[in-house]
Amino acid sequence: MDNPFEPRKSKSPRATRLLEIDAWLDSTLYDAGFKLAEFWESITIFFRRFRFTGFSRAFFELSSEGMTLGAAGAVLLFALALPAFEETAGDWKSQGEYAVTFLDRYGNEIGQRGIIQRDSLPVEELPEHVVNAVLATEDRRFYEHFGIDFVGLARALAQNVRANSVVQGGSTLTQQLAKNLFLTNERTVERKIKEAFLALWLEVNLSKREILQLYLDRAYMGGGTFGIAAAADFYFDKPITDVSVAEAAMLAGLFKAPARYAPHVNLPAARERANIVLSAMVEAGYMTEGQVLSARLRPATPVDRGDQESPDHFLDWAFDEVKRVATASKIPHHSLVARTTIDMGIQRATEESLEYNLRQHGKSYGVEEGAIVVLDNSGAVRAMVGGRDYGASQFNRATKALRQTGSSFKPYVYTAAMEAGLTPDSVVSDGPISWGGWSPKNYTRGYSGRMTLTTALVKSINTVPVRLARDFLSIKPIRELAYAMGVESPIENHKTMVLGVSSMTVLDQATGYLTLANGGIAGTRHGINQLISHTGETLYDFSEDEPAPHRVLKEDTAAKMNSIMVQIPEWGTGRRAALEGIRSAGKTGTTQAYRDAWYVGYTGNYTAAVWLGNDDFSVTRRMTGGSLPAMTWQRLMSYAHQNTELKPIPGIDDPFVAPIGVARAKPQNPDPSQTLERPPVMSSATTDFLNEMAEIFHRTPPMEVPAAPETLSALSPAADEQNQPSSN
C-alpha cells in the first residue's frame, strides 16, 4: 500500500501537456456552445418582432414557398433549354453564300435557294408601311419587351378565353425568329421552353434592328420563297420598295400561315387576311381608317404564276447537297444551276397519295403527318415529301426525323443471316426466348414452333430474328451490314435493335432497301446530277465525279432476300401494297404503342419508303405498317409504273405475274375518278422544238404536185370504196 504522506513522483512533461490541451478544448467548446446558445436566443427574440399571424402569415408562407419552387423551376427550365443553346455555337447567321437555281430531271426550273437570289434590303430602307404592317400584326410591343411579352401574352390569353378557342398567339417576333433559326414546329412544352430562352438570348446578343432584319429575311412566305423581299417579287413582280399599302398588308398576312393565305393559292382568304392586317394597323395607331380605306377598296392582286408548285422539302435537302458537293469538289462558283433528279410527275403523285390517304383515313387512325422518299433504282431521288404541308412546317421529316423502324428493320437481320450462309428454307424455332433479361413476344402473343426463314419474315415473327442475332450472328455484323447498305442514321448497339428500336430517317430506309432492289449494289443514291455555271460550264457530274457503285452483298444473297420479300405483299403483312400486273417486294413496320408505321418496298423500277405518325410522338389508333402506309405506297407506285417499261426484281421468278394460287392484287382505287393517270413527259427543250416545228409547218403553204394518171385512178372514188375494210 502506498504511503499517503510520502510525496508523489511528478508526471512527465508530455502527459502534462496533453492534460492542458484537453482542458483547453473542454473549456473552449463549452464557451462556444454557451455563446452560440445566447446568439440563437437573441436571434429568436429579434425575429419574434416580425411574427405574423392570420392572413399575413399565410401570404408570406406562400410567397416563400413560391420563391423556392420558382428557383427550382428556373433551374429545371434552364436545364431543358441547354440543348437548344448548342445550336448558337456555330455560324447560325449564315444562310450560305450559294445561290442555286434548280432544274428537274427534264431541265425545267423548279425553284431557287440562297439569299443572293433576292438581295436583302436594310430595315431602314424598307417602306414605312411595310414595316408597320408586320409589327402591327406580329408584335406591336416589339420595341418595348425583352424577348417575351407578358402583357401581350395576357392579352392573347384573354382574347382566347373570350372566344373559347385559339384566336390570338402570344409569341413575340423574337420568339418566332428563335423558332425559325434554331427549332422545329413541333407543338410541345419542351419546344416552347427552348423558344423562350433562345428569344432572351437573341435579345442579349442582337439589337432590335438586327432581330427585325433577320425575321423579315428568313421567314417562309409561301410559294417556295423566303423573306419579304422575295415574296414581293414572287407575288407582285416588283421590288419590296415599290409595294403599295394593300400589297404590304397582304404580305404581312403571310407570316401567320403562308400556305393558307398565299394569294396565288387562295386569293379570297389572302384578301380577308390583308383586311385584318389593315385593321390591326389602325388599332396600333400606325395609320388612320381614312388612310387604309383605299387599300380596302382596291385590294392587292398577285401576278399569275399559273399552277407552278415547288417541291420545297426536296429543294431544302438538295440545297444542302449542293453546298456539300461544291465544298468537297472545291467549286469556286457560288451562283450555280443544279440539274436534279426529281421527276415532278412522280413528286405530285407522291404528294397526292399522302394527302389523299391522310384526308380519307388520317382521323380514324389518329395520324396527322407522314413522309415519303421515292428512288429510281439507279439511285436517283425521284420524289421527296417531308411533311403534309410545307407552309405549316418546313421541318423535313424525310431527311431529318429519326423515327423507330419497328419490323421494317428485320430485312437487315435476315440479309446478314443470308450473307452468313443461311437460306430461305433454313428452319428456326419460333418459341419463347430470353436474352439478357429481355423476352420479346410476337404480335399475336402466340408461337408457331419450327418454321422456315421465309415464313418467319413474311409473317413478321419477332422471336426468329432475335434468335438469329443471339445464336448465329451477334449485333456487330448486323450494324455493319446496315451501314454498308447505305444507312447513315446511328444504329443502337443493343440487342433490341434487332426489332427496330433504333431510329432511322425515311431517306435511309429507302437507301438500304435500294441495295436489295439493285441486286446487292450500293453507293448510287443521289439528288444532284450536275452543277453548271451560268455560262454553261459543267462543274460537277455525278456519273463522273463520284465513286463508282460497289457490291456490298453477294448476288446470291440479294436473290435469296428478294425471293422472300416479294411474298410479303402477296400473302404476308403487306397485302394492301400489292401492285396490279407486277410483283413487288416490301416490308411493313409498326413500333411500340403504334407511334410509327412504315412500309418500305421496291420493284425492278423504283424503291419507296413511307412513314406515317405524329410529330409529338403520340400514339395512333392501332395503325400498322400494313394499313395506311401500305395503301399510300400502293397508290403512288401504281402511278409511277404507268407508261413505263417494267423491269424485274433481280433474282425472282415470274416477275410480272402473281404466283399460282395467289389472287392478283386488286387496285386500291376502283373509282375511276380516283385513278391517277401518268401524263407523257418531255423535256422543255423537246417541247419547244416540237412547238417550233409545228409553227413552221403551219406557216408553210401546201405543195401542189401534178398527179400521174395511175395515181388519179388509184384515188378515184371507186378504187377508194374497194379498198375500204369490211365493217364485219
XYZ file of C-alpha atoms in Angstrom:
728
model
C 0.000 0.000 0.000
C 1.291 3.456 -0.890
C 2.106 5.866 1.886
C -0.182 8.890 1.532
C 2.305 11.096 3.331
C 5.100 10.228 1.042
C 5.469 12.791 -1.829
C 4.334 11.547 -5.315
C 6.533 11.471 -8.297
C 5.746 14.227 -10.805
C 4.241 13.186 -14.147
C 6.192 13.529 -17.322
C 6.038 16.866 -19.247
C 4.313 15.133 -22.173
C 1.405 13.927 -20.014
C 1.038 17.365 -18.502
C 0.896 18.946 -21.935
C -1.872 16.574 -23.054
C -3.908 17.348 -19.933
C -3.595 21.045 -20.632
C -4.763 20.601 -24.211
C -7.724 18.505 -23.101
C -8.741 21.089 -20.529
C -8.442 23.881 -23.124
C -10.608 22.003 -25.602
C -13.280 21.315 -22.984
C -13.447 24.915 -21.854
C -13.355 26.285 -25.404
C -16.149 24.029 -26.633
C -18.234 24.809 -23.553
C -17.787 28.555 -24.029
C -18.540 28.292 -27.781
C -21.716 26.322 -27.136
C -22.831 28.736 -24.453
C -22.210 31.769 -26.657
C -23.941 30.074 -29.631
C -26.986 29.400 -27.457
C -27.008 33.026 -26.367
C -26.719 34.174 -30.012
C -29.553 31.897 -31.168
C -31.745 33.125 -28.314
C -31.086 36.726 -29.273
C -31.861 35.966 -32.935
C -35.091 34.241 -31.914
C -36.103 37.193 -29.714
C -35.330 39.584 -32.585
C -37.393 37.717 -35.186
C -40.343 37.365 -32.821
C -40.968 41.007 -33.555
C -41.747 40.017 -37.196
C -44.020 37.094 -36.405
C -47.172 37.263 -38.453
C -50.495 35.664 -37.806
C -53.642 35.116 -39.786
C -53.758 36.304 -43.380
C -50.322 37.963 -43.264
C -48.649 34.744 -42.196
C -50.370 32.776 -44.964
C -49.283 35.361 -47.522
C -45.619 35.269 -46.522
C -45.604 31.477 -46.235
C -46.984 31.135 -49.747
C -44.565 33.758 -51.071
C -41.636 31.928 -49.510
C -42.724 28.599 -50.972
C -43.359 30.239 -54.316
C -39.847 31.685 -54.421
C -38.378 28.301 -53.553
C -40.384 26.497 -56.219
C -39.699 29.282 -58.701
C -35.957 28.988 -58.203
C -36.107 25.206 -58.620
C -38.313 25.587 -61.695
C -35.934 28.106 -63.254
C -33.043 25.687 -62.811
C -35.117 22.903 -64.397
C -36.207 25.080 -67.325
C -32.643 26.185 -67.921
C -31.505 22.551 -67.956
C -34.163 21.763 -70.570
C -33.084 24.717 -72.684
C -29.357 23.894 -72.664
C -29.553 21.602 -75.752
C -31.054 24.462 -77.755
C -28.138 26.755 -76.930
C -25.791 24.311 -78.642
C -27.288 25.488 -81.944
C -25.996 29.004 -81.270
C -22.368 27.870 -81.174
C -21.873 27.780 -84.953
C -22.274 30.421 -87.641
C -26.038 30.488 -87.243
C -26.436 33.839 -89.020
C -25.084 32.497 -92.289
C -27.552 31.148 -94.804
C -24.696 30.094 -97.016
C -23.314 32.231 -99.781
C -24.616 29.961 -102.514
C -27.372 30.996 -104.878
C -28.756 27.973 -106.702
C -31.365 27.642 -109.427
C -32.786 24.114 -109.522
C -33.952 22.184 -112.577
C -35.843 18.901 -112.640
C -34.594 15.833 -114.472
C -36.004 17.212 -117.747
C -34.449 20.681 -117.480
C -37.482 22.617 -116.248
C -36.896 25.189 -113.487
C -38.498 24.134 -110.204
C -37.206 26.657 -107.679
C -34.355 28.585 -106.168
C -32.500 28.688 -102.893
C -29.952 31.081 -101.421
C -30.014 34.603 -100.040
C -28.255 36.058 -103.106
C -31.290 35.215 -105.200
C -33.170 38.112 -103.575
C -30.964 40.891 -102.255
C -31.901 41.758 -98.682
C -32.706 45.411 -98.022
C -31.809 47.029 -94.688
C -34.828 47.696 -92.495
C -34.305 51.461 -92.680
C -34.641 51.329 -96.496
C -37.953 49.462 -96.432
C -41.160 51.472 -96.862
C -42.595 52.515 -93.513
C -45.981 50.948 -94.230
C -44.303 47.578 -94.879
C -42.562 47.510 -91.500
C -45.641 48.842 -89.712
C -47.863 46.204 -91.301
C -45.580 43.448 -89.983
C -45.268 44.914 -86.488
C -48.992 45.657 -86.177
C -49.798 42.045 -86.982
C -46.955 40.102 -85.425
C -45.691 42.135 -82.444
C -46.949 45.651 -81.634
C -44.818 45.891 -78.495
C -41.660 44.733 -80.271
C -39.586 47.732 -79.147
C -40.862 47.569 -75.559
C -40.391 43.960 -74.451
C -37.208 41.960 -73.914
C -37.979 38.871 -75.963
C -41.038 37.725 -74.005
C -44.076 39.999 -73.850
C -46.048 39.204 -70.721
C -48.550 42.000 -71.441
C -49.200 40.666 -74.927
C -49.388 37.128 -73.573
C -52.063 38.152 -71.061
C -53.997 39.982 -73.770
C -53.876 36.961 -76.084
C -54.972 34.672 -73.256
C -57.945 36.920 -72.512
C -58.928 37.001 -76.186
C -58.714 33.215 -76.457
C -60.786 32.696 -73.313
C -63.400 35.127 -74.578
C -63.578 33.353 -77.960
C -63.325 29.874 -76.389
C -60.653 28.986 -78.965
C -57.146 29.967 -80.023
C -57.683 33.194 -81.989
C -54.550 35.075 -80.988
C -50.996 33.953 -80.299
C -48.771 35.232 -77.539
C -45.384 34.640 -79.165
C -43.267 37.689 -79.816
C -41.472 38.382 -83.051
C -38.217 37.421 -81.319
C -39.676 34.077 -80.247
C -40.813 33.384 -83.804
C -37.325 34.188 -85.074
C -35.811 31.817 -82.498
C -38.093 29.067 -83.775
C -37.231 29.784 -87.415
C -33.487 29.825 -86.755
C -32.991 27.019 -84.265
C -36.126 24.916 -83.679
C -38.864 22.944 -85.414
C -42.633 23.460 -85.492
C -43.443 20.604 -83.116
C -46.090 21.568 -80.574
C -44.516 20.519 -77.307
C -43.844 22.199 -73.969
C -40.126 21.483 -74.362
C -40.021 23.402 -77.643
C -41.809 26.413 -76.088
C -39.309 26.451 -73.211
C -36.382 26.392 -75.627
C -38.034 29.090 -77.699
C -38.396 31.399 -74.669
C -34.777 31.011 -73.584
C -33.459 31.464 -77.119
C -35.580 34.614 -77.502
C -33.890 36.058 -74.421
C -30.519 35.016 -75.846
C -31.257 36.777 -79.131
C -32.281 39.962 -77.322
C -28.990 39.945 -75.411
C -26.804 39.308 -78.455
C -28.600 41.306 -81.154
C -30.099 44.751 -81.475
C -33.792 45.233 -82.205
C -32.928 46.270 -85.760
C -30.903 43.105 -86.330
C -33.700 40.909 -84.947
C -36.278 42.556 -87.198
C -33.932 42.293 -90.186
C -33.384 38.566 -89.673
C -37.097 37.962 -89.193
C -38.022 39.736 -92.428
C -35.273 37.918 -94.370
C -35.681 34.369 -93.023
C -39.435 33.794 -92.649
C -41.087 31.406 -95.104
C -43.618 33.319 -97.219
C -45.172 30.575 -99.343
C -44.566 29.677 -102.963
C -41.081 28.451 -102.128
C -39.934 31.954 -101.141
C -38.081 33.063 -98.017
C -38.061 36.663 -96.874
C -40.396 39.552 -97.579
C -38.282 40.853 -100.479
C -38.502 37.534 -102.323
C -42.239 37.362 -101.595
C -42.831 40.816 -103.115
C -41.050 39.730 -106.281
C -42.866 36.383 -106.442
C -46.413 37.581 -105.737
C -46.393 41.077 -107.274
C -43.391 41.025 -109.635
C -41.950 44.195 -108.106
C -39.254 45.134 -105.586
C -40.287 45.443 -101.969
C -39.652 49.207 -102.112
C -42.494 49.638 -104.606
C -45.310 47.698 -102.894
C -48.485 49.557 -102.001
C -50.259 49.582 -98.648
C -52.673 46.903 -99.871
C -49.811 44.715 -101.064
C -47.865 45.272 -97.846
C -50.916 44.159 -95.853
C -51.213 41.006 -97.946
C -47.507 40.229 -97.465
C -47.728 40.814 -93.707
C -50.660 38.421 -93.555
C -48.473 35.598 -94.856
C -46.356 35.373 -91.694
C -49.190 33.696 -89.780
C -49.852 30.827 -92.216
C -48.215 31.167 -95.655
C -49.803 28.038 -97.093
C -53.303 29.096 -96.070
C -53.058 32.769 -97.093
C -50.819 32.584 -100.167
C -52.671 34.721 -102.751
C -51.758 32.503 -105.698
C -53.401 29.579 -103.854
C -56.411 31.178 -102.125
C -56.935 34.811 -103.130
C -60.185 35.368 -101.139
C -58.506 34.120 -97.949
C -55.451 36.288 -98.646
C -57.585 39.389 -99.092
C -59.571 38.640 -95.959
C -56.339 38.283 -94.018
C -54.997 41.530 -95.533
C -58.141 43.298 -94.310
C -57.386 42.064 -90.781
C -53.845 43.438 -91.098
C -55.203 46.841 -92.156
C -57.470 46.893 -89.109
C -54.501 45.996 -86.909
C -52.523 48.915 -88.347
C -55.378 51.267 -87.437
C -55.665 49.808 -83.915
C -51.908 50.137 -83.398
C -52.024 53.804 -84.442
C -49.792 53.428 -87.482
C -52.468 54.614 -89.915
C -55.950 56.098 -89.784
C -59.086 54.497 -91.137
C -59.138 57.055 -93.923
C -55.584 56.147 -94.949
C -56.380 52.438 -95.286
C -59.741 52.981 -96.999
C -58.169 52.972 -100.457
C -56.392 49.693 -99.691
C -59.694 48.136 -98.585
C -61.497 49.296 -101.724
C -58.668 48.250 -104.055
C -57.188 45.045 -102.593
C -53.930 43.667 -103.919
C -53.917 41.288 -106.877
C -50.964 38.919 -107.377
C -49.399 38.206 -110.750
C -50.464 34.997 -112.447
C -47.943 32.270 -111.677
C -50.038 29.508 -113.208
C -50.057 26.189 -111.400
C -46.322 26.196 -110.668
C -45.573 24.380 -107.438
C -42.160 23.870 -105.903
C -41.068 20.623 -104.232
C -39.869 22.628 -101.250
C -38.789 19.830 -98.912
C -36.746 18.355 -101.734
C -35.237 21.744 -102.590
C -34.142 22.297 -98.983
C -32.373 18.932 -98.987
C -30.949 19.474 -102.479
C -29.589 22.893 -101.421
C -27.671 21.213 -98.600
C -26.435 18.611 -101.082
C -25.237 21.345 -103.457
C -23.270 23.040 -100.675
C -21.776 19.705 -99.629
C -20.782 18.770 -103.171
C -19.484 22.240 -104.018
C -17.338 22.306 -100.894
C -15.990 18.777 -101.436
C -15.291 19.445 -105.132
C -13.778 22.878 -104.375
C -16.039 24.591 -106.916
C -15.108 28.287 -106.989
C -18.512 29.487 -108.222
C -21.253 30.279 -105.702
C -24.003 31.093 -108.185
C -24.952 27.760 -109.735
C -27.560 25.881 -111.718
C -28.281 22.413 -110.329
C -29.797 19.762 -112.552
C -31.553 17.497 -110.080
C -33.031 14.011 -110.328
C -36.592 14.871 -109.325
C -39.492 13.809 -111.535
C -42.308 16.313 -110.975
C -44.927 13.850 -112.179
C -43.931 11.311 -109.520
C -43.468 14.130 -106.991
C -47.043 15.340 -107.461
C -48.356 11.765 -107.308
C -46.430 11.217 -104.064
C -47.802 14.395 -102.518
C -51.312 13.472 -103.670
C -51.099 9.946 -102.298
C -50.031 11.147 -98.856
C -52.644 13.897 -98.695
C -55.415 11.666 -100.066
C -54.856 8.882 -97.545
C -54.415 11.239 -94.594
C -57.542 13.126 -95.582
C -59.560 9.942 -96.067
C -58.254 7.854 -93.162
C -55.970 10.007 -91.017
C -58.618 10.978 -88.496
C -59.837 7.426 -87.975
C -56.262 6.229 -87.430
C -55.293 9.231 -85.290
C -52.372 10.212 -87.520
C -51.526 13.673 -88.841
C -48.128 13.520 -90.534
C -46.124 11.496 -92.986
C -43.025 11.438 -95.154
C -42.111 9.619 -98.366
C -38.987 9.141 -100.486
C -39.072 7.548 -103.951
C -35.832 6.405 -105.584
C -35.300 5.258 -109.121
C -33.353 2.009 -108.907
C -30.446 3.852 -110.476
C -30.274 5.660 -107.122
C -31.782 8.935 -108.312
C -34.224 10.610 -105.916
C -37.418 10.960 -107.964
C -39.689 12.340 -105.224
C -39.408 13.555 -101.643
C -42.228 14.638 -99.358
C -41.028 15.812 -95.962
C -44.429 16.551 -94.494
C -48.056 17.170 -95.213
C -47.848 20.980 -95.521
C -44.580 22.826 -96.107
C -46.258 26.127 -95.312
C -47.224 24.888 -91.861
C -43.857 23.240 -91.147
C -40.605 23.427 -93.053
C -39.139 20.559 -90.999
C -38.124 17.785 -93.392
C -39.350 14.539 -91.851
C -37.909 12.571 -94.769
C -34.285 13.511 -94.082
C -34.115 14.833 -90.503
C -36.722 12.992 -88.423
C -35.339 9.910 -86.692
C -38.214 7.504 -86.051
C -38.155 3.933 -84.774
C -38.362 1.458 -87.641
C -40.106 -1.487 -85.992
C -40.262 -4.639 -88.086
C -39.114 -2.798 -91.214
C -35.591 -3.257 -89.777
C -35.848 -7.061 -89.897
C -34.683 -7.398 -93.543
C -31.240 -6.181 -92.441
C -31.097 -9.043 -89.910
C -32.212 -11.632 -92.449
C -29.802 -10.261 -95.057
C -26.930 -10.677 -92.600
C -28.089 -14.252 -91.994
C -28.138 -14.985 -95.749
C -24.658 -13.493 -96.087
C -23.529 -15.842 -93.312
C -24.753 -18.911 -95.200
C -28.411 -19.469 -94.297
C -31.116 -19.875 -96.939
C -34.816 -19.013 -97.180
C -35.554 -22.662 -96.363
C -33.424 -22.744 -93.209
C -35.576 -23.767 -90.239
C -35.574 -21.802 -86.978
C -37.781 -22.195 -83.907
C -40.498 -19.685 -83.128
C -40.799 -20.132 -79.410
C -40.281 -18.244 -76.143
C -36.848 -16.639 -75.944
C -34.947 -14.664 -73.344
C -31.768 -12.679 -73.985
C -30.159 -10.995 -71.013
C -33.455 -10.391 -69.264
C -35.201 -9.289 -72.469
C -38.073 -11.587 -73.515
C -39.648 -10.330 -76.756
C -43.009 -11.699 -77.855
C -44.832 -11.928 -81.166
C -47.553 -9.517 -82.196
C -50.171 -12.245 -81.695
C -48.681 -13.260 -78.301
C -48.565 -16.834 -79.584
C -45.872 -19.130 -81.035
C -45.866 -21.401 -84.085
C -42.912 -23.690 -83.449
C -40.361 -24.538 -86.143
C -40.636 -22.615 -89.403
C -38.542 -21.520 -92.377
C -36.929 -18.102 -92.545
C -39.273 -17.294 -95.422
C -42.358 -17.869 -93.290
C -40.837 -16.004 -90.353
C -40.142 -12.845 -92.365
C -43.367 -12.943 -94.382
C -45.414 -13.251 -91.173
C -43.111 -10.809 -89.346
C -42.362 -13.165 -86.447
C -40.409 -11.382 -83.678
C -38.673 -14.272 -81.961
C -36.874 -15.597 -85.062
C -34.675 -12.553 -85.863
C -33.862 -12.295 -82.147
C -32.793 -15.941 -82.153
C -30.715 -15.363 -85.288
C -28.923 -12.416 -83.701
C -28.368 -14.157 -80.366
C -27.316 -17.615 -81.512
C -25.972 -17.144 -85.043
C -24.904 -13.586 -85.828
C -24.422 -11.149 -82.885
C -25.180 -7.425 -83.132
C -21.984 -6.161 -84.754
C -22.314 -7.742 -88.232
C -25.933 -6.575 -88.490
C -24.982 -2.961 -87.772
C -22.026 -3.104 -90.143
C -24.160 -4.537 -92.919
C -26.845 -1.861 -92.498
C -24.204 0.841 -92.767
C -22.707 -0.859 -95.826
C -26.144 -0.890 -97.461
C -26.278 2.904 -97.222
C -27.858 3.646 -93.849
C -26.342 6.782 -92.322
C -28.564 7.111 -89.229
C -26.921 5.959 -85.968
C -27.949 2.390 -85.112
C -28.172 1.289 -81.483
C -25.510 -1.147 -80.347
C -28.065 -3.012 -78.257
C -29.855 -6.295 -78.706
C -33.261 -4.583 -79.009
C -32.145 -3.028 -82.307
C -32.982 -6.365 -83.935
C -36.689 -5.477 -83.680
C -36.288 -1.910 -84.894
C -35.794 0.050 -81.689
C -33.148 2.128 -83.487
C -34.390 5.237 -85.240
C -33.742 5.979 -88.898
C -34.736 8.543 -91.490
C -37.101 7.773 -94.348
C -34.314 8.531 -96.828
C -32.029 5.985 -95.154
C -34.730 3.328 -95.206
C -35.239 3.803 -98.932
C -31.469 3.713 -99.476
C -30.985 0.483 -97.551
C -33.767 -1.346 -99.404
C -32.437 0.041 -102.702
C -29.400 -2.209 -102.258
C -31.681 -5.263 -102.415
C -33.523 -3.837 -105.423
C -30.148 -3.389 -107.147
C -29.072 -6.973 -106.548
C -26.576 -6.091 -103.814
C -25.047 -2.924 -105.317
C -24.782 0.184 -103.088
C -23.500 3.735 -103.448
C -25.935 5.031 -106.059
C -28.229 7.384 -104.100
C -28.083 10.969 -105.331
C -30.248 14.016 -105.850
C -27.908 16.160 -107.982
C -26.955 15.064 -111.479
C -24.935 18.105 -112.481
C -23.796 21.508 -111.232
C -23.478 24.065 -114.015
C -22.255 27.655 -114.023
C -24.435 30.376 -115.556
C -22.063 30.407 -118.515
C -22.877 26.760 -119.248
C -19.708 25.189 -117.842
C -20.272 21.798 -116.202
C -18.595 21.971 -112.796
C -19.777 18.637 -111.377
C -21.232 15.473 -112.848
C -22.394 12.659 -110.579
C -21.605 9.915 -113.080
C -18.003 11.111 -113.449
C -17.050 12.728 -110.146
C -18.494 10.309 -107.590
C -17.073 6.872 -106.698
C -18.428 4.011 -108.777
C -21.202 1.868 -107.227
C -19.838 -1.110 -105.325
C -21.112 -4.520 -104.349
C -21.864 -4.980 -100.644
C -23.956 -8.163 -100.879
C -23.280 -11.360 -102.730
C -25.527 -11.662 -105.744
C -26.901 -14.887 -104.312
C -27.734 -13.146 -101.012
C -29.751 -10.449 -102.765
C -31.603 -13.060 -104.809
C -32.474 -15.043 -101.666
C -33.778 -11.963 -99.892
C -35.765 -10.825 -102.905
C -37.369 -14.257 -103.212
C -38.698 -13.789 -99.663
C -39.571 -10.100 -99.851
C -41.816 -10.486 -102.915
C -44.070 -12.805 -100.928
C -44.841 -10.230 -98.220
C -47.274 -8.218 -100.429
C -48.792 -11.485 -101.683
C -49.642 -13.432 -98.534
C -47.864 -11.613 -95.743
C -48.353 -8.419 -93.762
C -48.159 -6.106 -96.794
C -51.056 -7.335 -98.907
C -52.519 -3.833 -99.285
C -49.351 -2.772 -101.107
C -49.644 -5.352 -103.919
C -49.497 -3.870 -107.425
C -51.521 -4.922 -110.442
C -49.598 -6.956 -113.004
C -46.139 -6.782 -111.431
C -44.572 -8.405 -108.397
C -43.236 -6.040 -105.786
C -41.233 -6.594 -102.625
C -41.533 -4.813 -99.315
C -41.772 -4.925 -95.552
C -44.139 -3.419 -93.019
C -43.064 -1.882 -89.734
C -45.006 -0.926 -86.602
C -43.392 0.402 -83.439
C -44.343 0.096 -79.790
C -47.676 1.676 -78.823
C -48.359 2.257 -82.551
C -46.364 5.513 -82.625
C -44.777 4.869 -86.034
C -45.894 2.880 -89.042
C -43.783 2.083 -92.108
C -43.988 0.451 -95.464
C -40.760 0.211 -97.457
C -40.875 -1.603 -100.771
C -39.462 -1.848 -104.263
C -39.963 -3.161 -107.771
C -37.441 -3.509 -110.560
C -38.033 0.171 -111.336
C -38.478 2.095 -108.093
C -37.877 1.893 -104.351
C -40.086 3.895 -101.976
C -40.242 4.328 -98.197
C -43.395 5.585 -96.468
C -43.605 6.687 -92.820
C -46.742 7.845 -91.011
C -47.024 9.105 -87.447
C -47.336 12.256 -85.314
C -44.748 14.940 -84.635
C -45.318 14.817 -80.875
C -44.783 11.020 -80.827
C -48.353 10.493 -79.649
C -49.856 7.061 -80.255
C -52.089 6.348 -83.223
C -55.285 4.297 -83.200
C -53.613 0.935 -83.786
C -52.248 1.922 -87.191
C -49.889 -0.736 -88.554
C -47.489 -0.619 -91.469
C -49.754 -2.941 -93.418
C -52.661 -0.478 -93.309
C -52.344 3.208 -94.246
C -48.612 3.215 -95.154
C -49.070 0.211 -97.471
C -52.103 1.858 -99.097
C -50.153 5.092 -99.597
C -47.246 3.178 -101.129
C -49.541 1.241 -103.454
C -51.279 4.377 -104.717
C -48.143 6.312 -105.615
C -46.321 3.291 -107.070
C -49.294 2.442 -109.273
C -48.910 5.876 -110.801
C -45.130 5.685 -111.099
C -45.313 2.447 -113.122
C -47.820 3.685 -115.700
C -46.428 4.094 -119.234
C -43.094 2.763 -118.004
C -41.064 -0.186 -119.212
C -41.377 -2.639 -116.311
C -38.179 -4.204 -115.038
C -37.915 -7.387 -112.955
C -36.607 -7.534 -109.419
C -33.211 -9.291 -109.548
C -33.261 -12.979 -108.690
C -37.011 -13.744 -108.669
C -39.150 -15.932 -110.883
C -42.226 -14.745 -112.819
C -41.613 -11.041 -112.150
C -44.754 -9.797 -113.911
C -47.327 -12.442 -112.955
C -48.579 -13.320 -109.491
C -47.715 -16.891 -108.410
C -50.224 -19.694 -108.935
C -52.766 -19.869 -106.138
C -52.330 -16.217 -105.164
C -55.104 -13.817 -106.038
C -53.935 -10.949 -108.173
C -53.892 -7.694 -106.262
C -56.931 -5.522 -106.844
C -56.480 -1.793 -107.344
C -56.964 0.211 -104.180
C -58.930 2.868 -106.085
C -61.703 1.163 -108.076
C -63.392 4.538 -108.568
C -62.184 5.776 -111.994
C -62.318 9.355 -110.739
C -59.698 8.498 -108.141
C -57.320 6.725 -110.504
C -54.175 8.648 -111.311
C -53.085 8.769 -114.924
C -49.451 9.394 -115.696
C -49.135 12.009 -118.437
C -46.428 11.695 -121.063
C -43.445 13.816 -120.063
C -40.977 15.578 -122.370
C -38.189 17.951 -121.567
C -38.744 21.674 -122.050
C -36.192 21.706 -124.881
C -38.019 18.927 -126.740
C -41.378 20.619 -126.202
C -40.074 23.958 -127.514
C -38.529 22.255 -130.548
C -41.765 20.430 -131.445
C -43.821 23.595 -130.976
C -41.420 25.476 -133.243
C -41.641 22.740 -135.890
C -45.447 22.774 -135.711
C -45.453 26.542 -136.219
C -43.174 26.192 -139.251
C -45.435 23.536 -140.779
C -48.458 25.722 -140.068
C -46.952 28.687 -141.924
C -45.693 26.629 -144.886
C -48.110 26.696 -147.900
C -49.287 23.297 -149.228
C -47.290 21.800 -152.090
C -49.035 21.299 -155.448
C -47.745 18.147 -157.182
C -49.290 17.063 -160.514
C -50.669 13.585 -160.150
C -49.872 10.797 -162.654
C -52.794 9.062 -164.402
C -52.170 5.883 -162.422
C -52.289 7.821 -159.210
C -55.516 9.548 -160.167
C -57.186 6.261 -160.988
C -55.947 4.782 -157.739
C -57.508 7.658 -155.830
C -60.837 7.538 -157.672
C -63.951 7.023 -155.540
C -64.448 3.556 -156.946
C -60.939 2.470 -156.028
C -61.248 4.021 -152.579
C -64.533 2.256 -151.994
C -62.995 -1.077 -152.960
C -60.143 -0.564 -150.503
C -62.444 0.074 -147.526
C -62.280 -2.708 -144.922
C -65.374 -4.703 -144.231
C -67.494 -3.474 -141.321
C -67.703 -7.061 -140.173
